[in-house]
mmCIF file of C-alpha atoms in Angstrom:
data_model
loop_
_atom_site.group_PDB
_atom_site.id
_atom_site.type_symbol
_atom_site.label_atom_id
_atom_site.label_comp_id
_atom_site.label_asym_id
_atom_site.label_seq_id
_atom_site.Cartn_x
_atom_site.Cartn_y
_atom_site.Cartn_z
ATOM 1 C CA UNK A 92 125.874 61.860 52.112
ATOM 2 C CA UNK A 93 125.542 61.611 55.475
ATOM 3 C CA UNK A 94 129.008 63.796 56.280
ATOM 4 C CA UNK A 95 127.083 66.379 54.216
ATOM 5 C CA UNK A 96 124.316 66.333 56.181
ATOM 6 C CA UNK A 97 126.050 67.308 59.630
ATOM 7 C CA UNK A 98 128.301 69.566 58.239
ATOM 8 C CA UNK A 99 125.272 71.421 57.104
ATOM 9 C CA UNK A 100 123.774 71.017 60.414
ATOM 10 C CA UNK A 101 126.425 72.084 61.998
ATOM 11 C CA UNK A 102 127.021 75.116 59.733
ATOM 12 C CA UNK A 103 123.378 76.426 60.845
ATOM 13 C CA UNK A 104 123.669 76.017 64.117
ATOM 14 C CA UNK A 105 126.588 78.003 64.133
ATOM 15 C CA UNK A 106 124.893 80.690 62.093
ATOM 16 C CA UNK A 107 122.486 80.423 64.973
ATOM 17 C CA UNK A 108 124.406 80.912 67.753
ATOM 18 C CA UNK A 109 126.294 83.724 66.440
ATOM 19 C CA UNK A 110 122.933 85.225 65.702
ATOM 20 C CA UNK A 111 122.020 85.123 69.608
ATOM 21 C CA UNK A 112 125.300 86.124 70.279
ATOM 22 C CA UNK A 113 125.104 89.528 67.985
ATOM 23 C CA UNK A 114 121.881 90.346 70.032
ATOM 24 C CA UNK A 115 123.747 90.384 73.699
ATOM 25 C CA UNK A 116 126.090 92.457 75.320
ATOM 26 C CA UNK A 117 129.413 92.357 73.947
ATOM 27 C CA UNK A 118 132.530 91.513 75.346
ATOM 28 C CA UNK A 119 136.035 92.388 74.662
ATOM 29 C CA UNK A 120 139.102 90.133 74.743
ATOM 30 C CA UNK A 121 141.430 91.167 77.015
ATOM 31 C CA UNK A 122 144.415 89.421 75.388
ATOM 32 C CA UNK A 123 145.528 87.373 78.217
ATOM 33 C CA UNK A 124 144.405 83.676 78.255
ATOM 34 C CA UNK A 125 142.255 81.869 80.306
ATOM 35 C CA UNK A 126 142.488 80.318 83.761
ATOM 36 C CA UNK A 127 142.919 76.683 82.164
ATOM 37 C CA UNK A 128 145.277 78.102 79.258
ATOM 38 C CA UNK A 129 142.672 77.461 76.435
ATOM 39 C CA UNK A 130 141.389 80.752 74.665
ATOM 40 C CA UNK A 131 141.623 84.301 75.617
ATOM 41 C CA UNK A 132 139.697 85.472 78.376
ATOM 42 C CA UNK A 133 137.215 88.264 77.672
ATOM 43 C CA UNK A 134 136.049 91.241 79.669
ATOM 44 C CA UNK A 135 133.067 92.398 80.915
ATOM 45 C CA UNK A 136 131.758 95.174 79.154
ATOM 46 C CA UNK A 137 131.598 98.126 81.530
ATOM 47 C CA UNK A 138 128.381 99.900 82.049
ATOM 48 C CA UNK A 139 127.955 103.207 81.070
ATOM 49 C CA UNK A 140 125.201 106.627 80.442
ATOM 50 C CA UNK A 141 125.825 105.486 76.739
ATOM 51 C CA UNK A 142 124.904 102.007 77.020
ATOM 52 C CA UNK A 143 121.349 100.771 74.990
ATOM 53 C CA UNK A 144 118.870 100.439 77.551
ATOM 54 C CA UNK A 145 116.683 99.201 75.417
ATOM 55 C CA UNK A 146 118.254 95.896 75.308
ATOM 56 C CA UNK A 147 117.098 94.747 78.830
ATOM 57 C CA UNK A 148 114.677 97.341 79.754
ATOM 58 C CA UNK A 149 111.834 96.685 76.666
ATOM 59 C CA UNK A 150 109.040 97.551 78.643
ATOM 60 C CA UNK A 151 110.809 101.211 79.516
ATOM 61 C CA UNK A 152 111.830 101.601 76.284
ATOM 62 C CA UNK A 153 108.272 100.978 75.013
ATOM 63 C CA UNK A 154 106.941 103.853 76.612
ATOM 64 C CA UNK A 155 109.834 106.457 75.897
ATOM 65 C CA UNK A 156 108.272 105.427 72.522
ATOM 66 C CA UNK A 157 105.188 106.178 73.231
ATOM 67 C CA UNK A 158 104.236 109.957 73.078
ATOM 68 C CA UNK A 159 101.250 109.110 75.751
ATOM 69 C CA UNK A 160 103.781 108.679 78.692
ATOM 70 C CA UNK A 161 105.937 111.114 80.493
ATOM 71 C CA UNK A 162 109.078 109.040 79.219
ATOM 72 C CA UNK A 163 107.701 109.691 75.601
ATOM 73 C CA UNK A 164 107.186 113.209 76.266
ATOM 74 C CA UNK A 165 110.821 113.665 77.544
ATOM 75 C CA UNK A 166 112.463 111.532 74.760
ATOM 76 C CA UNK A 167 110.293 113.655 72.136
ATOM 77 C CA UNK A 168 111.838 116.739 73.474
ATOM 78 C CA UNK A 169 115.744 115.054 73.485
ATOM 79 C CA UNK A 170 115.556 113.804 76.963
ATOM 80 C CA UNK A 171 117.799 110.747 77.486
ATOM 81 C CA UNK A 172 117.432 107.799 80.002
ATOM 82 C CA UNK A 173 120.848 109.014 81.305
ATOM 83 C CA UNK A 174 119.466 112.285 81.949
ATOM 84 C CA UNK A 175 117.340 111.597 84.648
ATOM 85 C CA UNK A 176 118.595 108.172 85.578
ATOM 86 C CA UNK A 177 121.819 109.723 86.943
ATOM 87 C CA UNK A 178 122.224 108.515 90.751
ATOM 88 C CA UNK A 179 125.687 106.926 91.331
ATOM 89 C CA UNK A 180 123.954 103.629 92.161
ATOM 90 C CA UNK A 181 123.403 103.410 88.226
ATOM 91 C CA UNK A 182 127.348 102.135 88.026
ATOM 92 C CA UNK A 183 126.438 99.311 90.674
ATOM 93 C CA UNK A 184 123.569 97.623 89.667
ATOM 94 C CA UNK A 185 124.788 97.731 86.320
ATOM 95 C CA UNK A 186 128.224 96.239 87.314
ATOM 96 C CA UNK A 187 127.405 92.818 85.849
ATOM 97 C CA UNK A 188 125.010 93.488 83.531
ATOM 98 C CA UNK A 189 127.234 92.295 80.320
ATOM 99 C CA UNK A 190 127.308 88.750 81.716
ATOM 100 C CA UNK A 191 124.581 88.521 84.438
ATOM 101 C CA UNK A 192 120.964 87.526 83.296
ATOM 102 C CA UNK A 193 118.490 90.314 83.534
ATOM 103 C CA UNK A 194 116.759 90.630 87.294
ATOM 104 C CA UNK A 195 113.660 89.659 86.833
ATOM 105 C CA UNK A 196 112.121 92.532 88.850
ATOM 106 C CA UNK A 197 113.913 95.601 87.750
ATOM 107 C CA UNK A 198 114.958 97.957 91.167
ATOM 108 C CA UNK A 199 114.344 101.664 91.097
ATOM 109 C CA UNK A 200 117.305 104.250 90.823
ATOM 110 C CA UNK A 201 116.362 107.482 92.767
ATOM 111 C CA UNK A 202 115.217 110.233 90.328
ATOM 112 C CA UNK A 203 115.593 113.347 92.512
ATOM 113 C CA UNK A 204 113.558 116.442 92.555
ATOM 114 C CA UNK A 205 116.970 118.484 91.608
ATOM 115 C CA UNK A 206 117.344 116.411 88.844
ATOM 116 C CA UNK A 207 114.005 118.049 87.292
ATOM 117 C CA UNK A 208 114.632 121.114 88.942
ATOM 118 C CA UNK A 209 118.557 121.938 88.034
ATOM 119 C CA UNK A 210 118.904 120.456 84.895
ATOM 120 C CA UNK A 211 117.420 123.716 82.894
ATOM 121 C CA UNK A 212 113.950 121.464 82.540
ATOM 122 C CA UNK A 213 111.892 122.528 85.174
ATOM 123 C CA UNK A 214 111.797 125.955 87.520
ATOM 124 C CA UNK A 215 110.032 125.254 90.907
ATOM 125 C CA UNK A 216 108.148 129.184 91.544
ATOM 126 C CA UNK A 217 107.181 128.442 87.239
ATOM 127 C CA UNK A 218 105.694 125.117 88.293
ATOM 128 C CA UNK A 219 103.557 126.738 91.484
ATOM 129 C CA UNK A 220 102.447 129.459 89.390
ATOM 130 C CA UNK A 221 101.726 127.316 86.407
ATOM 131 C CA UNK A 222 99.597 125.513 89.122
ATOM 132 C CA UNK A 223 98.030 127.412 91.124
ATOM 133 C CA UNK A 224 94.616 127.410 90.071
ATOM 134 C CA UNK A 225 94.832 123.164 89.796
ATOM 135 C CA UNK A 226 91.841 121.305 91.838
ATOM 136 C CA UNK A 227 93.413 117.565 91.328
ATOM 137 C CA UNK A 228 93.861 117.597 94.989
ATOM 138 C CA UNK A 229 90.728 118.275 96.858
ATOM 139 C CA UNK A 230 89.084 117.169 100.082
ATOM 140 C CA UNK A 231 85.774 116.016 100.367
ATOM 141 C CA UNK A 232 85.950 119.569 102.418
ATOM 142 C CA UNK A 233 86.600 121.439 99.419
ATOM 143 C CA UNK A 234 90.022 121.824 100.767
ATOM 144 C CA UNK A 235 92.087 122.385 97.353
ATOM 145 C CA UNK A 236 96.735 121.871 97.770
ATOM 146 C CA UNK A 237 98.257 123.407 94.924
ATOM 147 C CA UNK A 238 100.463 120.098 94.043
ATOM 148 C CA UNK A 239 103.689 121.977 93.381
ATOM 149 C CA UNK A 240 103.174 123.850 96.504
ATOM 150 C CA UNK A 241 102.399 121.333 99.453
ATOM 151 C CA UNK A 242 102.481 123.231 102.958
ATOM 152 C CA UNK A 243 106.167 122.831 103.856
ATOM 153 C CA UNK A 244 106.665 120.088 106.603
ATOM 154 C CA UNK A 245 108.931 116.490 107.668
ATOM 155 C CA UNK A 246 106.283 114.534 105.581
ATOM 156 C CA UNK A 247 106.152 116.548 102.578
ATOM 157 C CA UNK A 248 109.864 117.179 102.323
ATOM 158 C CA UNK A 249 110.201 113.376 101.337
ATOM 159 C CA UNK A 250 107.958 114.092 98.519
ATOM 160 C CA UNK A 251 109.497 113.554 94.836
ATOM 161 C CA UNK A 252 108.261 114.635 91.483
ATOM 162 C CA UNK A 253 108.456 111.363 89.973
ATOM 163 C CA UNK A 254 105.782 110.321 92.824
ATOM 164 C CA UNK A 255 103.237 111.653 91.642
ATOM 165 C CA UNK A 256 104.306 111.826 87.298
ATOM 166 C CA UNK A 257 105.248 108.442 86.769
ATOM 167 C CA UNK A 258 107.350 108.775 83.339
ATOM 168 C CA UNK A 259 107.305 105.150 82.175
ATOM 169 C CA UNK A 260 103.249 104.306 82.825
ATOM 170 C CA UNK A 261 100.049 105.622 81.238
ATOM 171 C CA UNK A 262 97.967 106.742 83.981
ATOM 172 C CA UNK A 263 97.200 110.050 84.184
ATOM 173 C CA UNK A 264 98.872 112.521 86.777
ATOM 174 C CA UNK A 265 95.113 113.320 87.904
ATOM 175 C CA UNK A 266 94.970 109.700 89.244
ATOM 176 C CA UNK A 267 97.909 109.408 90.256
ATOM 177 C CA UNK A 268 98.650 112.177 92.628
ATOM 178 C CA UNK A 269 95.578 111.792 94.783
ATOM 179 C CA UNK A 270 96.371 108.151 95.637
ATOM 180 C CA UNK A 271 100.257 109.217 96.514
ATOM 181 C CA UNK A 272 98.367 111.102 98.745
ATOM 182 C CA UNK A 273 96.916 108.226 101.144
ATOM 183 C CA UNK A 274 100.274 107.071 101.917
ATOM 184 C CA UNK A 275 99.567 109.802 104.519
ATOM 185 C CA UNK A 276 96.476 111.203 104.192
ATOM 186 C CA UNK A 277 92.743 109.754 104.769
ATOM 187 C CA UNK A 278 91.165 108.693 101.429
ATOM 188 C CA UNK A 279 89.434 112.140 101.082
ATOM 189 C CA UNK A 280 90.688 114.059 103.674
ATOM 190 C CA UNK A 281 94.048 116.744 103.223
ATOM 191 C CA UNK A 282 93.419 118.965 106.454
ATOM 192 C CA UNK A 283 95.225 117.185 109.677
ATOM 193 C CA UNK A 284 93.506 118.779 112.357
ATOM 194 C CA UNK A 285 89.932 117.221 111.177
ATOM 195 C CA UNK A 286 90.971 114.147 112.862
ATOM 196 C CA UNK A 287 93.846 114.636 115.210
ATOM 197 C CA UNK A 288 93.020 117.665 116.501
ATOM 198 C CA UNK A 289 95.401 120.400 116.875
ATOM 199 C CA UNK A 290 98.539 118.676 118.575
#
């Protein structure tokens, strides 16, 4: 009775473990064998644009889910994570990812403005126009920046779209531009020359 009793034990477990396994990355046998001659090694899975995200990144995928978010928006219209998470560094950080435990702190890939701009989404002169009238930044001067159109200098030219329209939060775009803002600016204050004089 007791021989029954472990072999069921043991059966579960097993059904168990390959549960958790059937949840993770897979990996591929490469059909050589291991470094101490017992079973095959496997492979790393490689990385690639076709990859689930979703199966590290929950908390991103929760919003592309979520119609409320810029992600959600995008995925609504048949935007992919790929799509905009393009940069080559994608490949690197990603190099382990099969085997290696998720960071915990997630780093940012670089979403650039050309990526919004050149991929058929968004036109730039559309955007200022679409925009011109907009009052979400203005000084406590009644100084009013078209946010699609910021005057053209070293500062602003470091300025990205996904600074100000965070795809994978909830907070508005109306909250979240003006506080960009004071990375630079003084908390109500767009016009340089009201404190530094003309230099």
């Amino acid at each position: 009775m007791m021989g029954k009793k472990r072999l069921l034990l043991a059966a579960i477990s097993l059904c168990a473990v390959a549960a958790l396994a059937a949840c993770s990355p897979q990996q591929a046998p490469t059909g050589g064998e291991s470094d101490d001659g017992g079973a095959p090694a496997v492979e790393a899975v490689a990385w690639s644009a076709d990859s689930d995200c979703a199966s590290c990144h929950a908390e991103e995928s929760a919003a592309a889910a979520d119609a409320a978010t810029g992600s959600g928006f995008h995925a609504g219209q048949g935007v992919t994570c790929a799509t905009c998470h393009a940069d080559e560094a994608m490949g690197e950080v990603h190099a382990d990812y099969a085997t290696a435990r998720p960071p915990s702190e997630l780093r940012k890939t670089e979403v650039q403005p050309e990526t919004c701009l050149t991929s058929g989404c968004h036109d730039q002169a559309q955007l200022k126009e679409k925009t011109a009238a907009a009052t979400v930044l203005t000084d406590n001067n009644g100084m009013t920046v078209n946010p699609h159109d910021l005057p053209v200098n070293e500062d602003h030219a470091s300025v990205t779209c996904v600074m100000c329209h965070e795809m994978h939060g909830s907070d508005p775009v109306e909250e979240v531009a003006p506080q960009k803002c004071l990375g630079c600016h003084h908390k109500g204050t767009y016009e340089c020359g009201s404190c530094h004089g003309d230099e």
